[in-house]
């Protein structure tokens, strides 16, 4: 990269360090300020949907909205300008997110109308995903992701069997309770079964017949016990991952392995360990 | 098996490869198409119970239903025809499922009537279990099953004590709250206790008296803490199973054991490992 | 014991083998029959509380009740008669349970009256605890109990901090929501907090103010995350217990340790292992 | 400390042993009595909010309140008097707690008025935190705390992604269900999403449209499965901590490590082990 940077104007390099840099102090400062702006803009969109707030501060919020939109537009242009490979950035996940999250406001001008506004509100939400940039400062995500990928097949197996159980139970409940007790259709009965087996239990649909209540109780106990399976799978994977990562930390001096993730010095020869 | 196959007509062998084969490409293709048909037919049965859909598209759905039934009938006959041991297939789990899942439609012609239709809807659901054939493509199920069998006795122990707790609590609540507050009988009170201890909490029956609410709070905390026990049991078993399966993976070249489930090459001598 | 048995009449010995014996076939048979009687008698008491059943079959049930009571009385007398140490049995847990579970019916004759009947119904429930005798046939309970005792202090720690959190949250919610929104008093607010933090969520009391709903959401997320702690503690203990019990299984021939709980032969020398 | 103590009056030393001592019998006795007083005073504040109790026993309670307040005041003064370093105690966590928990009653005299009383009720609650002094008698808290600190970053990661999921889902539900079905605003929709994803499920807001119910079912299954993640993380950490603490227990005689937390004698040489 250094070689390429040489070919750039010093301004561009400065900008790149500020905007894309995550190690340099000004890079960090920029990220933090940007994060605050994103969170603020999202909060604005959210509270703007509260009626009496919209009535009172509608004007202020829309002004703030626009200033944020302009800000993010400028940021996007600068990113495009100072990125080493513009197409690559424009196509990257964050590049798309950055673009999609500023478009709505402008689209709102071209196509006015309430029904459009609704759709745009969803698009605007993409701004939230910019917060993902915070992830750059977190390493543990990798371990979790690894564990989840490792256990994904087992978890799929689990959800496959759960959905079979749900289907069977919902048909039984539909037959037992019938449309008069709220189980108007099998899909509705499936909704009830999911609400019950996940132990959410809204209570908007509840079994009325003694037999139905018995089956419901059974359903709950099933849900109560199978909740253990994904936990078991993931826990086993995570602890395995943790042991492995710990083994990966090898002291460069004495070669001792198996240091804790938070260990800074080798507990055998005392020489410093490289960060995870 | 090869010896027996020789005595078959080439058509029969071809068919067998397509219908029963899971390794051959055409076998895979056949399974996938079949799966889609099954899922579609099940979805049809389910949405058919939604009134306004039944009113509008009732005709179409019943036509589709019939075509699926014919399709599955043909499949069943072909399976019977080309299976090496017909009686064995006819008696096998999937053989019975295949038969039971096509019968209802025909029974519907012989015995018409709404009350029959209801019973048939349940039988038709058997079609769902054909999806279980997918399991042939998943290996992790074995590990899970092993762990669950291993922990079954402990889990039974757990449910035995839980049911005792439920019985005691439901009698206490029945005495404390009484019929006027919805606890009309001990079985009903047991229903409430299960709803509470599994943290489902419909809210269709809730304690009204301060004492009742106190006991309810206690019940919740009990449920909250004992939810940990099955998880603990299963997790311990699964992680133990995982370690064991990992130990089973032995490099055929250098004999090193303890390879990860996703490892493809021996991390000691680099020779390829056989798949799990 | 044999020495003492000699001094007994052969009938007494025979009886003892039947009633107290758990290994002898007739002992097992007796236990199973007794179990069925106990379960039936408990079921009777339970369904007797369902009004329309009580109205229709009240006579039958009370007759059945009495016959069970007589049966259990005879059993109790026989146990007293043939036990080696009568006082010891009479004072033992099951001795007391046996007595307390037959008394109510007789007390019902001496002190008639509805208010007494209610109290007696609870006492009668003691019959349930006789089912605990089944535990004699289960060994895994020991491991679970060990793990729970091991982790009891940690779990107490946990519930201590949880109750602190509950107290703080319930006061805050009481102040925020106030009596008008159902939080009529701090104890009631505590009831709501427990309902929420254990993810039961009846919905009989729900926050109405935006601030209250915000705090409620926070409460749920707290409950959602701290649910992990007891699970973590217990899982760690159980898996530790399992490893230890596995280490305890030592081959009597080659001395190899660490056999699985379900292993029947030593995987090192092939000689049979003693059961757990 | 002994050196300083010499400079103290014997009374002061005696007092210090009683008030601050945790090993001496009178120190323990003092702590237990104090604990009972604290718990009683808190219970008083709580039940005092129940209307009919307040009406009947308001007088008694306020008297009891005042006697407790005086008692705690005396205790606070004594603590100040006999502490080796007064400023240090006054600034310590418990010092502040002790002060803040007695102030409200006095403030109530200076500034009367209902609106003040409410605020004071919250402050009075600080008395609860004095119960934390019990922690001095528990050691396992340390292990738990360690594990939680260890896993804090991973758990933060988890809550970060969960909050993202919540935001996305709540916007979708707001668009799908709309204000007419109770999803009056995105914040309200977020409240619903939290209620659903944590499997609390009050049922005060429930999806009405089929599409909404489908998304809700999805939300529940998500919540049902991600509940496994924090459990997995914490369990892995706790079991790792347990193994480590076990390794820390080293026999002073033969040097064997890896003794259980409840082991009292070295299982290798039989010499006594120091308590954890």
XYZ file of N, CA, C and O in Angstrom, chain A residues 42 45-47 49-51 118 121-122 125 128-129 131-135 137-144 148 155 158-159 162 166 188 191 194-195 197-205 222-228 230-231 234-235 238-239 242 246 260-262, chain D residues 146 150 153-158 160 164 167-172 174-175 184-187 190 192 195-208 212-214 216-218 220-222 224-233 235-237 239-240 244:
504
model
N -30.305 7.947 13.526
C -31.232 6.810 13.654
C -32.272 7.110 14.736
O -33.469 6.941 14.532
N -34.912 9.352 13.395
C -35.907 8.663 12.548
C -36.899 7.918 13.428
O -38.103 7.933 13.191
N -36.382 7.315 14.507
C -37.244 6.492 15.370
C -38.244 7.369 16.114
O -39.448 7.145 16.036
N -37.748 8.381 16.840
C -38.683 9.173 17.666
C -39.593 10.008 16.778
O -40.674 10.398 17.195
N -41.394 8.999 14.591
C -42.638 8.256 14.344
C -43.631 8.406 15.498
O -44.779 8.004 15.375
N -43.135 8.934 16.657
C -44.067 9.178 17.774
C -44.896 10.405 17.423
O -44.352 11.493 17.198
N -46.223 10.237 17.386
C -47.100 11.267 16.825
C -46.855 12.635 17.460
O -46.398 13.557 16.795
N -43.067 5.813 3.652
C -43.019 4.606 4.469
C -41.873 3.702 4.008
O -41.017 3.287 4.784
N -38.584 5.085 4.880
C -38.204 4.973 6.285
C -37.409 3.678 6.494
O -36.440 3.633 7.234
N -37.844 2.615 5.790
C -37.148 1.333 5.934
C -35.736 1.452 5.371
O -34.752 1.066 5.999
N -33.216 3.130 7.375
C -32.717 2.342 8.497
C -31.340 1.762 8.191
O -30.560 1.471 9.085
N -28.336 2.246 10.123
C -27.976 1.504 11.338
C -26.760 0.618 11.079
O -25.850 0.538 11.891
N -26.740 0.017 9.880
C -25.683 -0.962 9.613
C -24.302 -0.306 9.574
O -23.292 -0.993 9.687
N -23.211 1.312 11.844
C -22.685 1.120 13.199
C -21.802 -0.122 13.244
O -20.892 -0.244 14.048
N -22.079 -1.037 12.293
C -21.274 -2.268 12.243
C -19.789 -1.949 12.152
O -18.940 -2.764 12.499
N -19.478 -0.720 11.656
C -18.062 -0.358 11.546
C -17.373 -0.431 12.895
O -16.167 -0.597 12.992
N -18.197 -0.303 13.951
C -17.625 -0.422 15.301
C -16.924 -1.759 15.457
O -15.942 -1.886 16.173
N -17.451 -2.759 14.739
C -16.929 -4.121 14.898
C -15.421 -4.156 14.711
O -14.728 -4.993 15.276
N -13.324 -2.668 16.017
C -12.606 -2.552 17.288
C -12.792 -3.790 18.176
O -12.365 -3.819 19.309
N -13.514 -4.779 17.680
C -13.774 -5.977 18.481
C -13.218 -7.219 17.802
O -13.397 -7.402 16.597
N -12.531 -8.050 18.594
C -11.925 -9.239 17.981
C -12.736 -10.498 18.310
O -12.769 -11.452 17.556
N -13.429 -10.464 19.478
C -14.092 -11.688 19.941
C -15.178 -12.148 18.989
O -15.552 -13.317 18.982
N -15.694 -11.203 18.189
C -16.737 -11.585 17.245
C -16.314 -12.792 16.425
O -17.096 -13.701 16.184
N -15.019 -12.802 16.061
C -14.511 -13.877 15.210
C -14.753 -15.232 15.865
O -15.308 -16.136 15.258
N -14.372 -15.339 17.134
C -14.531 -16.619 17.844
C -15.989 -17.048 17.823
O -16.301 -18.177 17.465
N -16.891 -16.097 18.170
C -18.324 -16.414 18.188
C -18.756 -16.907 16.817
O -19.375 -17.954 16.683
N -20.385 -20.398 15.720
C -21.717 -20.497 15.143
C -21.670 -21.222 13.796
O -22.525 -22.050 13.495
N -27.390 -26.917 14.364
C -28.512 -26.034 14.679
C -29.587 -26.164 13.599
O -30.779 -26.196 13.896
N -31.523 -29.107 14.255
C -32.415 -28.830 15.376
C -33.671 -28.110 14.887
O -34.790 -28.547 15.160
N -33.485 -27.039 14.122
C -34.649 -26.274 13.673
C -35.492 -27.087 12.702
O -36.710 -26.934 12.647
N -37.522 -29.193 14.999
C -38.466 -28.338 15.715
C -39.633 -27.986 14.799
O -40.802 -28.083 15.186
N -43.500 -28.564 15.392
C -44.458 -27.454 15.341
C -45.599 -27.817 14.401
O -46.777 -27.663 14.743
N -52.581 -20.217 11.512
C -52.798 -19.531 12.790
C -52.403 -20.452 13.941
O -51.758 -20.021 14.903
N -48.796 -20.410 14.309
C -48.397 -19.188 15.025
C -48.521 -19.421 16.529
O -47.588 -19.150 17.286
N -45.756 -21.784 17.766
C -44.456 -21.114 17.903
C -44.463 -20.244 19.145
O -43.527 -20.280 19.950
N -45.548 -19.484 19.331
C -45.658 -18.615 20.514
C -45.517 -19.448 21.790
O -44.904 -19.012 22.763
N -44.178 -22.805 22.057
C -42.980 -23.650 22.168
C -41.748 -22.805 22.453
O -40.783 -23.276 23.050
N -41.790 -21.530 22.037
C -40.669 -20.634 22.369
C -40.875 -20.000 23.735
O -40.116 -19.108 24.119
N -41.919 -20.402 24.445
C -42.247 -19.878 25.780
C -42.491 -18.373 25.768
O -42.286 -17.714 26.780
N -42.923 -17.824 24.622
C -43.286 -16.402 24.575
C -44.657 -16.234 25.239
O -44.813 -15.469 26.180
N -45.645 -16.951 24.755
C -46.950 -16.984 25.412
C -47.642 -15.650 25.511
O -47.806 -15.122 26.605
N -48.052 -15.102 24.348
C -48.785 -13.826 24.361
C -50.088 -13.973 25.133
O -50.455 -13.111 25.927
N -50.798 -15.047 24.854
C -52.120 -15.195 25.456
C -53.217 -14.637 24.572
O -54.365 -14.578 25.007
N -52.882 -14.217 23.346
C -53.948 -13.749 22.436
C -54.767 -14.938 21.931
O -55.946 -14.806 21.637
N -54.122 -16.110 21.816
C -54.836 -17.354 21.518
C -54.463 -18.351 22.611
O -53.270 -18.611 22.823
N -42.202 -29.563 26.139
C -41.314 -29.882 25.012
C -40.409 -28.680 24.738
O -39.183 -28.790 24.724
N -41.060 -27.515 24.574
C -40.280 -26.307 24.280
C -39.269 -26.039 25.377
O -38.128 -25.643 25.132
N -39.700 -26.293 26.625
C -38.858 -26.039 27.797
C -37.606 -26.913 27.753
O -36.518 -26.482 28.141
N -37.783 -28.150 27.260
C -36.646 -29.079 27.277
C -35.784 -28.935 26.025
O -34.561 -29.000 26.099
N -36.405 -28.680 24.853
C -35.576 -28.597 23.644
C -34.831 -27.272 23.569
O -33.908 -27.111 22.777
N -35.232 -26.306 24.449
C -34.478 -25.050 24.483
C -33.032 -25.361 24.858
O -32.108 -24.600 24.561
N -32.850 -26.543 25.486
C -31.519 -26.905 25.965
C -30.595 -27.295 24.816
O -29.385 -27.131 24.913
N -29.975 -26.248 21.411
C -29.055 -25.297 20.775
C -28.027 -24.762 21.752
O -26.858 -24.607 21.420
N -28.463 -24.529 23.005
C -27.512 -24.059 24.010
C -26.381 -25.056 24.152
O -25.206 -24.681 24.127
N -24.044 -24.994 21.023
C -23.213 -23.795 20.917
C -22.183 -23.737 22.040
O -21.009 -23.440 21.801
N -22.626 -24.068 23.254
C -21.691 -24.024 24.378
C -20.504 -24.928 24.113
O -19.351 -24.519 24.273
N -18.297 -23.318 21.523
C -17.580 -22.131 22.005
C -16.428 -22.548 22.901
O -15.283 -22.117 22.713
N -16.719 -23.434 23.868
C -15.640 -23.817 24.793
C -14.515 -24.491 24.013
O -13.342 -24.279 24.313
N -12.615 -21.741 22.385
C -11.797 -21.013 23.365
C -10.519 -21.766 23.671
O -9.432 -21.206 23.683
N -6.802 -20.477 22.801
C -5.818 -20.375 23.881
C -4.551 -21.132 23.485
O -3.447 -20.674 23.709
N -4.084 -17.625 28.619
C -5.441 -17.073 28.623
C -5.531 -15.896 27.670
O -4.523 -15.257 27.357
N -6.787 -15.641 27.229
C -6.984 -14.540 26.268
C -6.569 -13.198 26.848
O -6.186 -12.291 26.128
N -6.658 -13.080 28.177
C -6.338 -11.767 28.780
C -4.917 -11.735 29.331
O -4.506 -10.756 29.939
N -15.169 -12.889 37.882
C -14.036 -13.083 36.965
C -14.573 -13.558 35.607
O -14.289 -12.967 34.577
N -14.388 -11.662 32.133
C -13.724 -12.325 31.003
C -14.618 -12.311 29.766
O -14.170 -12.046 28.663
N -16.681 -8.726 27.005
C -16.549 -8.214 25.635
C -17.409 -9.022 24.674
O -18.145 -8.474 23.859
N -17.362 -10.363 24.831
C -18.170 -11.210 23.948
C -19.646 -10.902 24.142
O -20.404 -10.795 23.181
N -20.049 -10.753 25.421
C -21.458 -10.487 25.707
C -21.851 -9.127 25.112
O -22.941 -8.981 24.560
N -20.950 -8.147 25.201
C -21.240 -6.842 24.595
C -21.475 -7.033 23.099
O -22.490 -6.592 22.549
N -20.534 -7.721 22.454
C -20.690 -8.078 21.040
C -22.099 -8.599 20.782
O -22.801 -8.145 19.882
N -22.509 -9.548 21.627
C -23.806 -10.195 21.481
C -24.926 -9.168 21.566
O -25.777 -9.094 20.676
N -24.765 -6.046 21.161
C -24.654 -5.098 20.050
C -25.422 -5.657 18.845
O -26.276 -4.980 18.268
N -29.114 -4.529 17.077
C -29.271 -4.294 15.634
C -30.472 -5.077 15.117
O -31.336 -4.520 14.434
N -33.641 -3.477 16.214
C -33.976 -2.262 15.459
C -34.580 -2.622 14.113
O -35.634 -2.107 13.727
N -33.926 -3.541 13.394
C -34.414 -3.905 12.057
C -35.818 -4.482 12.163
O -36.757 -4.046 11.486
N -36.000 -5.443 13.088
C -37.298 -6.110 13.218
C -38.390 -5.120 13.589
O -39.503 -5.179 13.057
N -38.057 -4.175 14.488
C -39.101 -3.255 14.953
C -39.542 -2.333 13.819
O -40.734 -2.025 13.710
N -38.600 -1.938 12.960
C -38.999 -1.096 11.825
C -39.886 -1.900 10.873
O -40.947 -1.438 10.447
N -39.474 -3.151 10.598
C -40.279 -3.995 9.698
C -41.684 -4.150 10.262
O -42.682 -3.921 9.577
N -43.238 -2.279 12.373
C -43.953 -0.993 12.345
C -44.553 -0.761 10.967
O -45.693 -0.320 10.840
N -43.797 -1.113 9.934
C -44.286 -0.916 8.562
C -45.390 -1.923 8.252
O -46.408 -1.588 7.650
N -47.835 1.853 17.391
C -48.096 3.274 17.121
C -46.834 4.024 16.695
O -46.930 5.053 16.044
N -45.668 3.535 17.096
C -44.423 4.218 16.716
C -43.284 3.207 16.734
O -43.427 2.117 17.304
N -42.143 3.577 16.139
C -41.008 2.648 16.114
C -40.519 2.350 17.526
O -40.303 1.181 17.867
N -40.383 3.354 18.409
C -39.998 3.003 19.790
C -40.954 1.984 20.404
O -40.515 1.002 21.024
N -40.212 -1.210 19.012
C -38.999 -1.771 19.623
C -39.354 -2.436 20.945
O -38.873 -3.526 21.253
N -42.165 -3.790 21.692
C -42.778 -5.073 21.351
C -41.707 -6.093 20.977
O -41.743 -7.251 21.423
N -39.982 -7.370 23.984
C -40.909 -8.248 24.709
C -40.961 -9.620 24.037
O -41.039 -10.650 24.699
N -40.879 -9.629 22.699
C -41.013 -10.891 21.956
C -39.698 -11.654 21.910
O -39.661 -12.856 22.169
N -38.598 -10.952 21.618
C -37.316 -11.644 21.404
C -36.776 -12.200 22.714
O -36.048 -13.194 22.717
N -37.155 -11.583 23.829
C -36.733 -12.124 25.129
C -37.720 -13.186 25.609
O -37.614 -13.644 26.755
N -38.699 -13.529 24.786
C -39.719 -14.542 25.110
C -40.534 -14.166 26.352
O -41.037 -15.052 27.036
N -40.628 -12.852 26.655
C -41.494 -12.422 27.763
C -42.953 -12.516 27.313
O -43.768 -13.182 27.940
N -43.278 -11.847 26.200
C -44.602 -11.983 25.600
C -45.745 -11.570 26.488
O -46.542 -12.390 26.900
N -45.823 -10.270 26.797
C -46.958 -9.773 27.601
C -48.277 -10.034 26.899
O -49.244 -10.467 27.505
N -48.327 -9.734 25.612
C -49.589 -9.831 24.897
C -50.358 -8.522 24.908
O -51.495 -8.482 24.450
N -49.753 -7.430 25.445
C -50.448 -6.136 25.382
C -50.421 -5.594 23.959
O -51.325 -4.873 23.551
N -49.386 -5.929 23.194
C -49.331 -5.614 21.759
C -49.066 -6.927 21.037
O -48.071 -7.609 21.331
N -49.958 -7.316 20.137
C -49.756 -8.565 19.380
C -50.040 -8.306 17.905
O -50.927 -7.512 17.576
N -49.285 -8.976 17.013
C -49.517 -8.784 15.575
C -50.891 -9.284 15.175
O -51.343 -10.323 15.662
N -51.564 -8.545 14.292
C -52.922 -8.911 13.855
C -52.914 -9.467 12.437
O -53.692 -10.355 12.110
N -47.659 -10.154 9.672
C -47.076 -9.738 10.953
C -46.860 -10.921 11.876
O -45.813 -11.033 12.520
N -47.845 -11.813 11.917
C -47.724 -12.989 12.791
C -46.599 -13.890 12.326
O -45.872 -14.479 13.130
N -46.412 -13.968 11.003
C -45.300 -14.759 10.469
C -43.967 -14.186 10.920
O -43.108 -14.915 11.432
N -43.499 -12.269 13.429
C -43.429 -12.448 14.886
C -42.900 -13.845 15.213
O -41.996 -13.991 16.046
N -43.455 -14.852 14.536
C -43.006 -16.233 14.766
C -41.505 -16.331 14.499
O -40.752 -16.925 15.278
N -41.061 -15.690 13.418
C -39.634 -15.684 13.096
C -38.849 -15.030 14.232
O -37.846 -15.571 14.715
N -39.596 -14.802 17.318
C -39.537 -15.678 18.498
C -38.462 -16.737 18.314
O -37.648 -16.988 19.214
N -38.443 -17.358 17.119
C -37.457 -18.419 16.876
C -36.051 -17.839 16.945
O -35.132 -18.481 17.466
N -35.872 -16.614 16.454
C -34.558 -15.958 16.574
C -34.206 -15.829 18.049
O -33.150 -16.265 18.499
N -35.362 -17.386 20.498
C -35.236 -18.713 21.088
C -33.833 -19.272 20.857
O -33.275 -19.949 21.727
N -33.277 -18.989 19.679
C -31.972 -19.576 19.355
C -30.832 -18.706 19.879
O -29.833 -19.232 20.362
N -30.963 -17.372 19.811
C -29.825 -16.547 20.266
C -29.724 -16.521 21.776
O -28.712 -16.110 22.330
N -30.798 -16.995 22.471
C -30.701 -17.074 23.933
C -29.550 -18.007 24.295
O -28.987 -17.948 25.381
N -29.167 -18.852 23.305
C -28.121 -19.839 23.570
C -26.745 -19.187 23.632
O -25.849 -19.682 24.313
N -26.563 -18.074 22.951
C -25.218 -17.517 22.780
C -24.617 -17.044 24.103
O -23.566 -17.530 24.506
N -25.301 -16.103 24.839
C -24.663 -15.683 26.098
C -24.446 -16.862 27.043
O -23.407 -16.945 27.700
N -25.394 -17.801 27.059
C -25.222 -18.979 27.915
C -23.943 -19.703 27.533
O -23.123 -20.034 28.392
N -23.777 -19.912 26.225
C -22.575 -20.611 25.756
C -21.317 -19.897 26.181
O -20.395 -20.509 26.731
N -21.288 -18.588 25.959
C -20.087 -17.811 26.302
C -19.774 -17.970 27.783
O -18.685 -18.387 28.167
N -20.892 -20.060 30.072
C -20.603 -21.420 30.525
C -19.157 -21.772 30.246
O -18.430 -22.267 31.121
N -18.716 -21.473 29.013
C -17.334 -21.783 28.639
C -16.370 -21.083 29.590
O -15.422 -21.701 30.098
N -16.658 -19.788 29.867
C -15.756 -19.026 30.752
C -15.754 -19.616 32.161
O -14.706 -19.830 32.755
N -16.566 -22.627 33.272
C -15.904 -23.934 33.416
C -14.387 -23.749 33.311
O -13.624 -24.408 34.026
N -13.950 -22.810 32.449
C -12.505 -22.539 32.349
C -11.993 -21.998 33.679
O -10.964 -22.446 34.194
N -9.257 -23.579 36.310
C -8.080 -22.811 36.727
C -8.009 -22.751 38.250
O -6.996 -23.079 38.854
